mmCIF file of C-alpha atoms in Angstrom:
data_model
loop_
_atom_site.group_PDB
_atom_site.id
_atom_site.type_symbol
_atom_site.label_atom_id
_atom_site.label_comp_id
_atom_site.label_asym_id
_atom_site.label_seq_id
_atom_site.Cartn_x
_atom_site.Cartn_y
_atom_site.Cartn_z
ATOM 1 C CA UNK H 1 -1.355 1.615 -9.541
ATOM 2 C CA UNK H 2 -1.752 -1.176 -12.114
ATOM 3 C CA UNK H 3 -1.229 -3.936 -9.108
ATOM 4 C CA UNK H 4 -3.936 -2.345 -6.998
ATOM 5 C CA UNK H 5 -1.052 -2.521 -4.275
ATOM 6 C CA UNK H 6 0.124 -6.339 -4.358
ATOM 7 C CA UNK H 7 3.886 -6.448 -3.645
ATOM 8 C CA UNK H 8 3.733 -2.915 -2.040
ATOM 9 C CA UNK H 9 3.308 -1.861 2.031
ATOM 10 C CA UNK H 10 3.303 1.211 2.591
ATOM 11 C CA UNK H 11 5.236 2.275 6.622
ATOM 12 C CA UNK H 12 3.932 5.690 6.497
ATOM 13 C CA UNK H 13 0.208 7.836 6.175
ATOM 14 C CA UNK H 14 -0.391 10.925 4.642
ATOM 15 C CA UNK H 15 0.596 13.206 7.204
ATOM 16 C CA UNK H 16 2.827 11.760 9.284
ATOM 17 C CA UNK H 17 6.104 13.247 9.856
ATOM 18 C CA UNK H 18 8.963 11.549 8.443
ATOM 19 C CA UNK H 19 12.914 11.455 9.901
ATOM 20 C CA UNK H 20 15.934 10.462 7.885
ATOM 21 C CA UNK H 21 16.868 7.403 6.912
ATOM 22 C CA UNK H 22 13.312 6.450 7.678
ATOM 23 C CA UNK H 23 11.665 3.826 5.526
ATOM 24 C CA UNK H 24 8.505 4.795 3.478
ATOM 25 C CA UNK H 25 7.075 2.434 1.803
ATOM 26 C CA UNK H 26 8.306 -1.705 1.320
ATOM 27 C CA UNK H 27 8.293 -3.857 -2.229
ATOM 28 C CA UNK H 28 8.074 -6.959 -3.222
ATOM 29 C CA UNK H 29 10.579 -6.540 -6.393
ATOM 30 C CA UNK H 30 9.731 -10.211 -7.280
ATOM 31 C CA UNK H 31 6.123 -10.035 -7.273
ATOM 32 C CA UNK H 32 6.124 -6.957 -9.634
ATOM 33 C CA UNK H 33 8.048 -8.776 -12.523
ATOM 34 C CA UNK H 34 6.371 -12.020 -12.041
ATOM 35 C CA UNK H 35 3.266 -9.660 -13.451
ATOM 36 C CA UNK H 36 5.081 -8.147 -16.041
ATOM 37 C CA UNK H 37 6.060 -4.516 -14.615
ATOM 38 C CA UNK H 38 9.445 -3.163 -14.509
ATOM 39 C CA UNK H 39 10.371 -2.554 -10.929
ATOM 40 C CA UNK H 40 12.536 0.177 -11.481
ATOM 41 C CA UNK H 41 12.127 3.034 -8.863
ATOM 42 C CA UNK H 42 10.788 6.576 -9.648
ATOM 43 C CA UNK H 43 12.461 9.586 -7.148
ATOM 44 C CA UNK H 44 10.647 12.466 -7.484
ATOM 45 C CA UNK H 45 11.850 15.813 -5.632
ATOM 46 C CA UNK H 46 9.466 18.347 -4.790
ATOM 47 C CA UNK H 47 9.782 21.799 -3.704
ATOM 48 C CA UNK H 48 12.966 22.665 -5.751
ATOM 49 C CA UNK H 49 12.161 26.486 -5.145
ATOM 50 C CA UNK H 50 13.277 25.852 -1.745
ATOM 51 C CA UNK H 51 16.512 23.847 -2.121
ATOM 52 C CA UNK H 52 19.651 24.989 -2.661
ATOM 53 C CA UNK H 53 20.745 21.990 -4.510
ATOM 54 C CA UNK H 54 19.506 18.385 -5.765
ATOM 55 C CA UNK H 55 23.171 15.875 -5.635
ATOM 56 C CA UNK H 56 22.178 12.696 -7.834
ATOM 57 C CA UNK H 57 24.074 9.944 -6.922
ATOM 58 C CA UNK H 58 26.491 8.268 -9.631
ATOM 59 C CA UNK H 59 25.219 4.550 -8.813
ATOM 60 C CA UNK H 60 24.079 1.809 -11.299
ATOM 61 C CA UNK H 61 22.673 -0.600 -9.274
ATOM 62 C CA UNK H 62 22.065 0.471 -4.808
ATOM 63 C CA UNK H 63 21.319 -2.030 -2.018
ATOM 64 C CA UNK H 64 18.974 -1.074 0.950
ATOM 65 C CA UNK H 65 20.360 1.998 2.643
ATOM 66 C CA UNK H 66 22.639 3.265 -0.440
ATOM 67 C CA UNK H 67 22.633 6.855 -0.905
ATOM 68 C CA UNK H 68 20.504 7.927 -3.906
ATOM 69 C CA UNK H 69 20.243 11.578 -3.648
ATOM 70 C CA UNK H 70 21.083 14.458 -1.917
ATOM 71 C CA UNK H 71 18.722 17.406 -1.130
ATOM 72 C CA UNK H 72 20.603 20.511 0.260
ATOM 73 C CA UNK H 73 18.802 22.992 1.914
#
């Protein structure tokens, strides 16, 4: 990470076990574009093999707790 972690707190560890609707990790939207870095948000889905389906959400712009995604299993 370019910002060696300024604006960013992580609320989890590798390892721990994680529940829905559980926050992972906080961001300080501001402080990444006041140095220069688009703050746009990466999802990535792992384990596709093992899902039955991947539902993308049809949202331009979300607020905290909007629906993004969808993994069916």
């Amino acid at each position: 990470m370019k910002l060696d972690g300024l604006g960013f707190k992580p609320l989890v560890s590798q390892g721990d076990t994680v529940t829905v609707n559980q926050p992972l990790i906080q961001f300080d939207s501001q402080k990444i574009q006041e140095n220069a870095y688009d703050d746009t948000v990466m999802i990535v889905v792992t384990n596709t093999n093992a899902t039955k389906d991947v539902v993308i959400e049809e949202q331009q712009t979300v607020k905290e707790r909007d629906s993004l995604i969808s993994v069916i299993y």
